[in-house]
Tab-separated table of C-alpha atoms in Angstrom:
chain	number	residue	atom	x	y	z
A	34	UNK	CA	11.352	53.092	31.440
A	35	UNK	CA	11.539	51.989	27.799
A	36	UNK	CA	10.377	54.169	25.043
A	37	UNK	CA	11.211	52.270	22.769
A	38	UNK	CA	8.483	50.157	20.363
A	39	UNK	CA	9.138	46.844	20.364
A	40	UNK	CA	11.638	45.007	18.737
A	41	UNK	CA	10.640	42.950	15.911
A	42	UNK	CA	12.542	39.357	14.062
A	43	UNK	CA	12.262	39.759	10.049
A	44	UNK	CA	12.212	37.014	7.858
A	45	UNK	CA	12.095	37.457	3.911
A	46	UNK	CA	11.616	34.692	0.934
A	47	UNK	CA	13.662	35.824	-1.856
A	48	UNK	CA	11.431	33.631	-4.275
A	49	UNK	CA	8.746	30.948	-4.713
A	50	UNK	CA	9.725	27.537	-3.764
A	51	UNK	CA	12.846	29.084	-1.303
A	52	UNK	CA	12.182	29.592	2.876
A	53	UNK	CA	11.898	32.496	4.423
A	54	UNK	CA	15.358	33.769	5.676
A	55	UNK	CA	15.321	35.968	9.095
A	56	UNK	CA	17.450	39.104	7.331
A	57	UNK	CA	17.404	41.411	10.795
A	58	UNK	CA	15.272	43.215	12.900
A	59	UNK	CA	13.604	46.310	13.369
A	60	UNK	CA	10.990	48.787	15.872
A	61	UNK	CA	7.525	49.064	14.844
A	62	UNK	CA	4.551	49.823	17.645
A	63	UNK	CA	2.483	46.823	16.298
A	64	UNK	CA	2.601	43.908	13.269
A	65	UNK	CA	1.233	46.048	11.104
A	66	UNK	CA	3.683	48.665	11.281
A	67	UNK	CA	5.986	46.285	11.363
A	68	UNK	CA	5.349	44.685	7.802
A	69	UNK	CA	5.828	48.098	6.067
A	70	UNK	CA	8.781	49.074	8.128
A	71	UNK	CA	10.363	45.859	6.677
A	72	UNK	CA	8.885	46.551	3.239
A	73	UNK	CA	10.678	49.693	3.343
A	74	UNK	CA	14.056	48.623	5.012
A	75	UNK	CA	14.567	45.345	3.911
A	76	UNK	CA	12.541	45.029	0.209
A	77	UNK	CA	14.169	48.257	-1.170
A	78	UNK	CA	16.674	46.435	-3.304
A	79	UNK	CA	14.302	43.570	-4.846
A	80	UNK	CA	15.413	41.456	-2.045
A	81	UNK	CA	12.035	39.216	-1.961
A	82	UNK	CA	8.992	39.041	-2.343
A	83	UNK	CA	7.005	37.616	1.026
A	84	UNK	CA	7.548	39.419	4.524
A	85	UNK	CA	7.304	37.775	7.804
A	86	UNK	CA	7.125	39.457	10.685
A	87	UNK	CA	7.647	37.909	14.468
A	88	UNK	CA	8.027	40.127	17.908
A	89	UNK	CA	11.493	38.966	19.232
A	90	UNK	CA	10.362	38.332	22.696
A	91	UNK	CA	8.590	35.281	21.058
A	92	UNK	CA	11.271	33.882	19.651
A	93	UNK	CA	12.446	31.122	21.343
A	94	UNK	CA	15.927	29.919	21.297
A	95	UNK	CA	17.981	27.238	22.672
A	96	UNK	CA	20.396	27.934	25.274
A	97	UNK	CA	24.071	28.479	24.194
A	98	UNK	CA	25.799	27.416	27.622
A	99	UNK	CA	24.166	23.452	26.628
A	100	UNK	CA	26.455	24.105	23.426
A	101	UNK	CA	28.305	20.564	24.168
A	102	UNK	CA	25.088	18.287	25.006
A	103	UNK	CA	23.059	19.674	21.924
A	104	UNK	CA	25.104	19.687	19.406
A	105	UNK	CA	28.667	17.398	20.386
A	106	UNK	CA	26.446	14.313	20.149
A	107	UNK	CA	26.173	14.529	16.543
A	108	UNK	CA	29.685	14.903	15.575
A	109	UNK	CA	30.786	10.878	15.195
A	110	UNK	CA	27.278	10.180	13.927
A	111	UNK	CA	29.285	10.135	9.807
A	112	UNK	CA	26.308	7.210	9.064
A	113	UNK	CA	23.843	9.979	8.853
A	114	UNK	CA	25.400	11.644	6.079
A	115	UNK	CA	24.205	9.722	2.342
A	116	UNK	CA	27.579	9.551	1.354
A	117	UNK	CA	28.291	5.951	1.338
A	118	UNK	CA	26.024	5.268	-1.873
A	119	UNK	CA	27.378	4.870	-5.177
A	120	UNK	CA	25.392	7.109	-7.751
A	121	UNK	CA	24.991	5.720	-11.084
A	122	UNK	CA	26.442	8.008	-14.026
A	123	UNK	CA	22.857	8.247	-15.779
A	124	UNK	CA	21.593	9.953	-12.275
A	125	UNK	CA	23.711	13.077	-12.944
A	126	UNK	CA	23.729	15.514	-9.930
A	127	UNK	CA	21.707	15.271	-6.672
B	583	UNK	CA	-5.306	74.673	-28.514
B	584	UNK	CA	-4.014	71.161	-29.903
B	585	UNK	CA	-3.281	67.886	-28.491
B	586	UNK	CA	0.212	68.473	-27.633
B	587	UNK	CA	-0.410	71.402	-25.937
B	588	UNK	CA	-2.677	69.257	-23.830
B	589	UNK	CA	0.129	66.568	-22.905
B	590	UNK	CA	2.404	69.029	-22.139
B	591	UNK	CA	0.674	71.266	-19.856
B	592	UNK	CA	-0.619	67.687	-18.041
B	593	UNK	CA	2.442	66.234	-17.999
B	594	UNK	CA	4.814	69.435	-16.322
B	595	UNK	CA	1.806	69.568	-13.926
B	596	UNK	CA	2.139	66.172	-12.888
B	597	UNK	CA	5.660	66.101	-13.186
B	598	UNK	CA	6.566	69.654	-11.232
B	599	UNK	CA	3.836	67.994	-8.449
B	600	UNK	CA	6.100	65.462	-7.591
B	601	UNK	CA	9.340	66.546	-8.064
B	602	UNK	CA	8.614	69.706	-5.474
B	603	UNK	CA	7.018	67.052	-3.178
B	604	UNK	CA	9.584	64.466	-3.447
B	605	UNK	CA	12.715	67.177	-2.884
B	606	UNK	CA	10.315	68.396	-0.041
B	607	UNK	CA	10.428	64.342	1.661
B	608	UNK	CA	14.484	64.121	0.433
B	609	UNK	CA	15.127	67.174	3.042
B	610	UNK	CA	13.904	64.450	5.595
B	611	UNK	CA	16.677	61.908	4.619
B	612	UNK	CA	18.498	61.245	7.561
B	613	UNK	CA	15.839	63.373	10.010
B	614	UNK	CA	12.918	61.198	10.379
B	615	UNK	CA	12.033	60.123	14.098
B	616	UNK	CA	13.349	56.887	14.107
B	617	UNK	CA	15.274	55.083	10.973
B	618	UNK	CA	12.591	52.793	9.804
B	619	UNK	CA	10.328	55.732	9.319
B	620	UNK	CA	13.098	57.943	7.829
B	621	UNK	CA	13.557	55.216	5.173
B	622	UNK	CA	10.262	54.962	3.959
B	623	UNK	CA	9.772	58.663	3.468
B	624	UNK	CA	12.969	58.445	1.519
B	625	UNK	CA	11.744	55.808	-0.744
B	626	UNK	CA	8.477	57.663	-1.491
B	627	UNK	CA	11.107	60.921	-2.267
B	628	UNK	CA	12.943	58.640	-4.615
B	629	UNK	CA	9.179	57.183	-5.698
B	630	UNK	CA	7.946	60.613	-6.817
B	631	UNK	CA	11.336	62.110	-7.795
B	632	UNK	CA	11.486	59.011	-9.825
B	633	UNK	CA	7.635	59.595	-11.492
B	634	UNK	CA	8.910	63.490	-12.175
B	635	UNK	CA	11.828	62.409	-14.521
B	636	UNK	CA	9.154	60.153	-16.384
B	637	UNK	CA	6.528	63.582	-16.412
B	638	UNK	CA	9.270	65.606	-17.451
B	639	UNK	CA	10.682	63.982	-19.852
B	640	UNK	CA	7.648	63.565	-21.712
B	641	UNK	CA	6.996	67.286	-21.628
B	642	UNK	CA	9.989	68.136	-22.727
B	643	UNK	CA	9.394	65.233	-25.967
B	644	UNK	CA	6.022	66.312	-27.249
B	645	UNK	CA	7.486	70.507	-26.648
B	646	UNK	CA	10.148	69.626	-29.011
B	647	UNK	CA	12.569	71.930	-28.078
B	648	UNK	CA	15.024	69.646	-27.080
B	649	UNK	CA	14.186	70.458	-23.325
B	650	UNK	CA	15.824	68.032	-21.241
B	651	UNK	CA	14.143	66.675	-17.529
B	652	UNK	CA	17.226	68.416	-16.228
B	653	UNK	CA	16.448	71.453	-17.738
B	654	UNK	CA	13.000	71.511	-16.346
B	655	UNK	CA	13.889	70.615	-12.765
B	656	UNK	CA	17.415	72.969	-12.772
B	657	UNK	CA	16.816	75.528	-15.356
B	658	UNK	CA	13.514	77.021	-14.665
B	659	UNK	CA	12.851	79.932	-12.375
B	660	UNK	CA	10.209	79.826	-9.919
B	661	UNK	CA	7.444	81.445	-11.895
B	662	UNK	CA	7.501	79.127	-14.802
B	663	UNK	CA	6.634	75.987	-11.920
B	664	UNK	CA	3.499	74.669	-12.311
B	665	UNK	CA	2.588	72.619	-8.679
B	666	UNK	CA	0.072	73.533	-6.572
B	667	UNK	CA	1.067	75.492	-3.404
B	668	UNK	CA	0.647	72.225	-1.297
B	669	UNK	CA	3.575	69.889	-2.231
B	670	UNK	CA	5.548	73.396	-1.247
B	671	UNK	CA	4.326	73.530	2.709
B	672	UNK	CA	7.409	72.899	4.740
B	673	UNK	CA	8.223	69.847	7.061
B	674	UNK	CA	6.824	71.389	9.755
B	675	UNK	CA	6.671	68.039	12.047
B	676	UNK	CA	5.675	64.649	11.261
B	677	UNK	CA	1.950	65.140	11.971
B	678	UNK	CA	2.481	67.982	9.225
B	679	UNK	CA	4.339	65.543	6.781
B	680	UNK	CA	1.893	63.069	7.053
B	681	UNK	CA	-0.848	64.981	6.713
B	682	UNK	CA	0.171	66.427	3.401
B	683	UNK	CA	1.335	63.336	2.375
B	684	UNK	CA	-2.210	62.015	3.037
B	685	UNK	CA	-3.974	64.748	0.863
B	686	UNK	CA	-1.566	64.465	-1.268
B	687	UNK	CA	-1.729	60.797	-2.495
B	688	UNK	CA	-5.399	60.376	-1.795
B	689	UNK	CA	-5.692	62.731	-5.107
B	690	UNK	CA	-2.818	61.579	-6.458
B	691	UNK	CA	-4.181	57.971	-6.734
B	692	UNK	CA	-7.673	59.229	-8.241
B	693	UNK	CA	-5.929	61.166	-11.013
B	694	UNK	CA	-3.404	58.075	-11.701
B	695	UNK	CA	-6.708	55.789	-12.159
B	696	UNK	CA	-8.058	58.208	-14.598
B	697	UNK	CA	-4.991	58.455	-16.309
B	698	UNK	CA	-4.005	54.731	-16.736
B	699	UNK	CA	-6.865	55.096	-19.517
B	700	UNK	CA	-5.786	57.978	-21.063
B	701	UNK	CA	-6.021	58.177	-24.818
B	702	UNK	CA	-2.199	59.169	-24.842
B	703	UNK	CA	-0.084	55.868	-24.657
B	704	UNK	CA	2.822	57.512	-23.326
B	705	UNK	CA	0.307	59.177	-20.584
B	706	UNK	CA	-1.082	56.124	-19.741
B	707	UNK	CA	2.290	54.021	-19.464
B	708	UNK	CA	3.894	56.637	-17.118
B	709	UNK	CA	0.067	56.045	-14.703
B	710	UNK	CA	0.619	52.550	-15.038
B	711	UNK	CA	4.127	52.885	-13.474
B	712	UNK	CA	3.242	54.998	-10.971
B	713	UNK	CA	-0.121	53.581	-9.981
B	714	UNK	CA	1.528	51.071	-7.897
B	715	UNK	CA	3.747	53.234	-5.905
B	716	UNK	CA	1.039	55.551	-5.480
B	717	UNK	CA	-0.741	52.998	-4.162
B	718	UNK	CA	1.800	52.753	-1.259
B	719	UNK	CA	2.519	55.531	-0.444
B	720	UNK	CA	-1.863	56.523	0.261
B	721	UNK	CA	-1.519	52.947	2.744
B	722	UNK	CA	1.620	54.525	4.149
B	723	UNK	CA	-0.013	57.787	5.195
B	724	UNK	CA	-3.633	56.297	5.915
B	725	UNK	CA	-1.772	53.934	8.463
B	726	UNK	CA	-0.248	56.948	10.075
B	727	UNK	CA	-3.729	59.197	10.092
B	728	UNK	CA	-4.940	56.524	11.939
B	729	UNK	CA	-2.455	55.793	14.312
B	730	UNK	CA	-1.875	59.994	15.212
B	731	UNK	CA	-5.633	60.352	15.139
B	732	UNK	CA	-6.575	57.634	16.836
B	733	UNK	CA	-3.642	57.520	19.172
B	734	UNK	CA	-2.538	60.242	21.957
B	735	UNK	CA	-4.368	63.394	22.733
B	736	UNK	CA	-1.240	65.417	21.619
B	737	UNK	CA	-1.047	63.135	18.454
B	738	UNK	CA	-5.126	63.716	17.951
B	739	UNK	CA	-4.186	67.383	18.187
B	740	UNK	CA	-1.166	67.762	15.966
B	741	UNK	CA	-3.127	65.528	13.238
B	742	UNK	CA	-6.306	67.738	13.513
B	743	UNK	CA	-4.233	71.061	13.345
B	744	UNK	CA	-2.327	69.991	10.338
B	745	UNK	CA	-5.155	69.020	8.686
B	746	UNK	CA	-6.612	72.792	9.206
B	747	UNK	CA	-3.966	74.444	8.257
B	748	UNK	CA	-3.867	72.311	4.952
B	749	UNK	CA	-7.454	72.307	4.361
B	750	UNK	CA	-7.108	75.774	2.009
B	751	UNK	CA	-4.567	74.276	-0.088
B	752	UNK	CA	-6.412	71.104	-0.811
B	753	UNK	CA	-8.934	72.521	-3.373
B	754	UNK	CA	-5.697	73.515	-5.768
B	755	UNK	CA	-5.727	69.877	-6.918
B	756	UNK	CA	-8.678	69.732	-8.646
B	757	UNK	CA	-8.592	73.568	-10.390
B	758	UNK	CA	-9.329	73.541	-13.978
B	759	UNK	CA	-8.631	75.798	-16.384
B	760	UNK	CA	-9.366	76.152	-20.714
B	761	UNK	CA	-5.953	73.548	-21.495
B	762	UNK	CA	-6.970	70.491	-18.685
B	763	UNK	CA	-10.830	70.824	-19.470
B	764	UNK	CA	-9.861	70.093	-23.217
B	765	UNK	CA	-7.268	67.793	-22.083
B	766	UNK	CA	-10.280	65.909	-20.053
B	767	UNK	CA	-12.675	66.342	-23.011
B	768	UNK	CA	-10.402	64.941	-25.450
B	769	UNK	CA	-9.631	61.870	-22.834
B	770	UNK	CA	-5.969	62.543	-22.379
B	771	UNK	CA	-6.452	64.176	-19.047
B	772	UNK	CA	-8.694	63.478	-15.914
B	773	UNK	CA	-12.278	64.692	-14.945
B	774	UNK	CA	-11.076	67.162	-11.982
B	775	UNK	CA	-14.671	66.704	-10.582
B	776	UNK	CA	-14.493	63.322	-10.466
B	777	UNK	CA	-10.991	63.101	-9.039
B	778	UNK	CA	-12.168	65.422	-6.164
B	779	UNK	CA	-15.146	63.212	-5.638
B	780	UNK	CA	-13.221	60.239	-4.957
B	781	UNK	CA	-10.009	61.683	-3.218
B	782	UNK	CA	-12.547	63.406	-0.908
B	783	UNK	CA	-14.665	59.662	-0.547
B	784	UNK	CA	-11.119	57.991	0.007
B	785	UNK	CA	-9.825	60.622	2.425
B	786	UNK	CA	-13.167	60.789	4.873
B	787	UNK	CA	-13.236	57.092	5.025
B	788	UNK	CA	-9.213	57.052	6.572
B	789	UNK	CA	-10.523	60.208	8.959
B	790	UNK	CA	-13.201	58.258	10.469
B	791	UNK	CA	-11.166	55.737	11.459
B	792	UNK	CA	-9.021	58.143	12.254
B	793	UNK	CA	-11.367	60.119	14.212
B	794	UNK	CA	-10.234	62.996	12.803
B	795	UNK	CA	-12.543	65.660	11.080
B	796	UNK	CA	-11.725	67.410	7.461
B	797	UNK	CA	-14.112	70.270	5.282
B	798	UNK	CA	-13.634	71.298	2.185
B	799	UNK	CA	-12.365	74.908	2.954
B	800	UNK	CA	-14.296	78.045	1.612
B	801	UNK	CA	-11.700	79.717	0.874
B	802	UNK	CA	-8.845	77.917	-1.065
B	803	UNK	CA	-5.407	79.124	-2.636
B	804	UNK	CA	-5.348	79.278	-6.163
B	805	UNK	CA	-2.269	80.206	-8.280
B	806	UNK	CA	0.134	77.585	-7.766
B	807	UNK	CA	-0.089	76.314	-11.934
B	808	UNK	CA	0.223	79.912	-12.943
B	809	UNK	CA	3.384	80.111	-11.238
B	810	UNK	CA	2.043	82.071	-8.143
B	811	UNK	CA	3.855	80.395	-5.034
B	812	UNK	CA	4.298	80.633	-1.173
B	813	UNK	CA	7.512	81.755	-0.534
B	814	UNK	CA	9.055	78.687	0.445
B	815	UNK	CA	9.380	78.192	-3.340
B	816	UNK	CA	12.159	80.031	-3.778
B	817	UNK	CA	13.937	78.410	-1.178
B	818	UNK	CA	13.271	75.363	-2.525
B	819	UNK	CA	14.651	75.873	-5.584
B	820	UNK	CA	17.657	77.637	-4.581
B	821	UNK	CA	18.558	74.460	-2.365
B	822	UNK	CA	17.609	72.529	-5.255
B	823	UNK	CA	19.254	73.851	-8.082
B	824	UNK	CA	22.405	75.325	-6.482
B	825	UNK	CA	24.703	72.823	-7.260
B	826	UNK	CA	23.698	72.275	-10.930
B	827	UNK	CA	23.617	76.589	-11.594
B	828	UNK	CA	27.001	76.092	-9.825
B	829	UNK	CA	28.435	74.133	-12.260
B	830	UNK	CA	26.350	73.382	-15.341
B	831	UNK	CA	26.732	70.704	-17.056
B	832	UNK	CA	28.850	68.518	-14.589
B	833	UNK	CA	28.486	64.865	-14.019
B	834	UNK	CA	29.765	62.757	-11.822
């Protein structure tokens, strides 16, 4: 049998205007619990400043054996990379 | 009696509250029951440890005799501490923890809201720090009242003990004496009344959730400002203030 609490995905967003970025993972018995156990493991150090919070069993993820099909595809696909413009001086960076 | 008198005895008091409490949490570091919960009692050690420096630094200012925090927290026997006997209980288990904790901030938070107005700035800048933390740390161990109470029957029964065995310590909190009833009347210190008004409100709204039950006790321990402790004090201390008696005046 498992004692354990469930495990729990942790996403943080370091600042306004930024995404959330999963940081790691932790036990907590419910999403409450969760959202201070992340306050207090993964906030301590001024790290963000918005906490979400997802059970892991609800993550889904795409399978890593279909590696090739996924993901091969897109390696001769150079066109879809903006790289082929010219940017005109006055533009500056993009 | 003068002002400074006032400040000082309010602000060892506050500060000698927290320090005892927060080395009592630090002893937890690395014991907790699983490590998300042994962090967050470590940051609320390092939250109140953190508030004592502030407390004792300002005593040790308006004393003026170049009293140091360190020489507060390291150089003082136990009969010149001020805390109540609570923030001394041991870490019995962490039904026990929580439910100091729980008494604990659900006072602390009602004195910090008086004392964000205080007519001291210093006073009322130290509050305004703390408030927030404070704040916390009362979610924290509400959260946990609920979930023991309102869990397991052996979690429903370690809560409810705990809370007994508190109860007569609970009253220390809100003593007054000649200094703090000046310091209230002069608005540099809190109305103890009022305090225990609302940390009682705050605590019996957590318990029903919790379905957990909590009296003011008849009989209550008194002593603790005076510098009449339990006799875990001076184990506390000696674990505390061994290294720096060891070698005074080190740094590292």
């Amino acid at each position: 049998m498992d004692n354990n609490w469930p495990l729990w995905e942790v996403f943080i967003r370091s600042k306004k205007g930024l995404s959330h970025k999963h940081v790691g993972s932790l036990h907590a018995a419910d999403a409450d619990m969760a959202i201070e156990n992340a306050r207090d493991v993964y906030t301590r150090r001024m790290e963000g400043e918005s906490i979400w919070v997802v059970e892991s069993k609800d993550i889904v993820a795409s399978n890593p054996s279909q590696q090739e099909e996924l993901y091969d595809p897109a390696k001769d696909k150079i066109y879809r990379h903006p790289t082929f413009y010219d940017i005109p001086d006055e533009i500056g960076h993009m | 009696m003068n002002k400074q008198q006032a400040i000082f005895d309010l602000a060892l008091w506050m500060g000698d509250n927290t320090l005892i409490l927060g080395h009592r949490l630090s002893e937890l570091c690395g014991h907790g029951p699983i490590l998300e919960q042994d962090i967050a009692l470590t940051n609320i050690a390092l939250d109140l440890v953190g508030q004592s420096r502030m407390w004792l630094s300002l005593a040790g200012e308006v004393e003026g005799k170049d009293r140091t925090e360190d020489d507060f927290a390291y150089y003082r026997g136990e009969r010149d501490f001020t805390n109540v006997k609570l923030v001394e209980m041991p870490n019995h288990h962490w039904g026990y923890v929580i439910a100091r904790q729980f008494i604990y901030d659900a006072h602390h938070l009602a004195i910090l809201e008086q004392l964000v107005d205080s007519s001291d700035q210093a006073i009322a800048d130290i509050a305004a720090k703390a408030i927030k933390e404070v704040q916390y740390h009362l979610r924290f161990s509400s959260e946990w009242m609920i979930r023991m109470g309102d869990g397991t029957a052996v979690s429903h029964e370690k809560a409810q003990t705990s809370l007994e065995d508190l109860a007569p310590y609970i009253k220390s909190l809100t003593l007054t004496d000649e200094i703090s009833t000046f310091a209230a009347a002069e608005g540099i210190g809190f109305d103890a009344g009022r305090v225990e008004q609302e940390a009682w409100a705050t605590m019996q709204k957590v318990l029903e959730e919790a379905t957990l039950k909590l009296e003011p006790s008849e009989y209550y321990h008194k002593g603790g400002k005076q510098g009449l402790h339990t006799e875990h004090m001076g184990f506390i201390l000696a674990e505390m203030q061994s290294v720096v008696r060891a070698m005074p005046g080190n740094t590292w």
